XYZ file of C-alpha atoms in Angstrom:
115
model
C 0.000 0.000 0.000
C 1.334 3.399 -0.962
C 1.323 6.234 1.564
C 1.477 9.972 0.922
C 4.742 11.643 1.937
C 6.377 15.024 1.769
C 10.131 15.602 1.929
C 11.572 19.054 2.398
C 15.317 19.463 2.252
C 17.859 22.269 2.398
C 20.909 22.220 0.151
C 24.190 24.004 0.744
C 24.247 27.566 -0.671
C 27.575 27.096 -2.486
C 25.779 25.252 -5.321
C 24.853 26.931 -8.578
C 21.229 26.856 -9.729
C 22.096 24.066 -12.164
C 23.770 21.977 -9.446
C 20.802 22.524 -7.150
C 18.419 21.252 -9.843
C 20.676 18.217 -10.391
C 20.443 17.289 -6.694
C 16.648 17.592 -6.723
C 16.569 15.529 -9.951
C 18.727 12.897 -8.242
C 16.266 12.430 -5.383
C 13.276 12.552 -7.707
C 14.907 9.867 -9.872
C 15.668 7.753 -6.806
C 12.010 7.896 -5.842
C 10.794 7.032 -9.348
C 13.256 4.143 -9.640
C 11.741 2.654 -6.492
C 8.111 2.823 -7.597
C 7.134 6.215 -6.222
C 4.807 8.562 -8.036
C 5.801 12.219 -7.744
C 2.805 14.436 -7.012
C 4.558 17.774 -6.682
C 8.031 19.278 -6.939
C 8.862 22.766 -5.758
C 12.173 24.586 -5.676
C 11.884 27.573 -3.380
C 15.321 28.957 -4.122
C 17.901 30.473 -1.813
C 16.450 31.465 1.572
C 17.874 32.727 4.837
C 17.994 30.058 7.536
C 16.438 30.669 10.958
C 19.755 29.706 12.560
C 23.173 28.711 11.173
C 23.538 25.076 10.093
C 27.083 23.794 9.588
C 28.277 27.401 9.437
C 25.817 28.323 6.649
C 23.242 31.098 7.045
C 21.394 30.473 3.754
C 20.364 27.416 1.794
C 18.416 26.203 -1.231
C 15.020 24.828 -0.211
C 13.265 22.069 -2.156
C 10.080 20.071 -1.595
C 8.920 16.759 -3.056
C 5.457 15.279 -2.499
C 5.129 11.637 -3.450
C 3.378 8.316 -2.911
C 5.612 5.361 -2.040
C 5.814 2.186 0.021
C 6.574 3.005 3.685
C 9.568 0.645 3.675
C 11.419 2.908 1.199
C 11.516 5.956 3.503
C 14.482 4.607 5.498
C 16.456 4.204 2.250
C 15.546 7.724 1.121
C 16.634 9.239 4.433
C 19.916 7.306 4.276
C 20.558 8.869 0.856
C 19.790 12.330 2.282
C 22.347 11.718 5.047
C 25.004 10.455 2.608
C 24.740 13.403 0.229
C 27.086 16.108 1.493
C 25.113 18.779 -0.387
C 22.059 18.223 1.863
C 22.454 20.140 5.123
C 19.002 19.388 6.569
C 15.940 17.319 5.621
C 12.532 16.364 6.949
C 10.350 13.559 5.620
C 6.881 12.956 6.987
C 3.734 11.052 6.166
C 0.703 13.112 5.258
C -2.576 12.227 6.930
C -5.778 12.725 4.952
C -6.202 16.338 6.106
C -2.623 17.317 5.299
C -2.921 15.581 1.937
C -6.131 17.505 1.117
C -4.454 20.774 2.108
C -1.381 19.961 -0.013
C -3.635 19.137 -2.965
C -5.502 22.469 -2.641
C -2.206 24.346 -2.348
C -0.853 22.546 -5.415
C -3.961 23.466 -7.432
C -3.702 27.125 -6.378
C -0.027 27.171 -7.438
C -0.945 25.650 -10.814
C -3.673 28.242 -11.338
C -1.268 31.057 -10.452
C 1.336 29.781 -12.924
C -1.238 29.560 -15.731
C -2.503 33.107 -15.128
């Protein structure tokens, strides 16, 4: 049974925009290779961190929403830990209310992009 998940991660600010997209593509590809369906991908760009992490005060934020088997989450988080470009990550399961909210937010973002 597939569950709904959301992973938000922060990448080191020393990356170029192209390198940042490559890292997000890497994790998206990892998910797809393991049977996940990607529902949403957002790259929020370079943002100021609330507090310094590993001496960095800014970072590239990215978000992936996906459906996958629960057993794969441990593997995904191991890959986040192994990638030196990821300075922080958070992966969590969406309950039905969070999933409905994420779906509404995604639709609003799509409508704003089309307009």
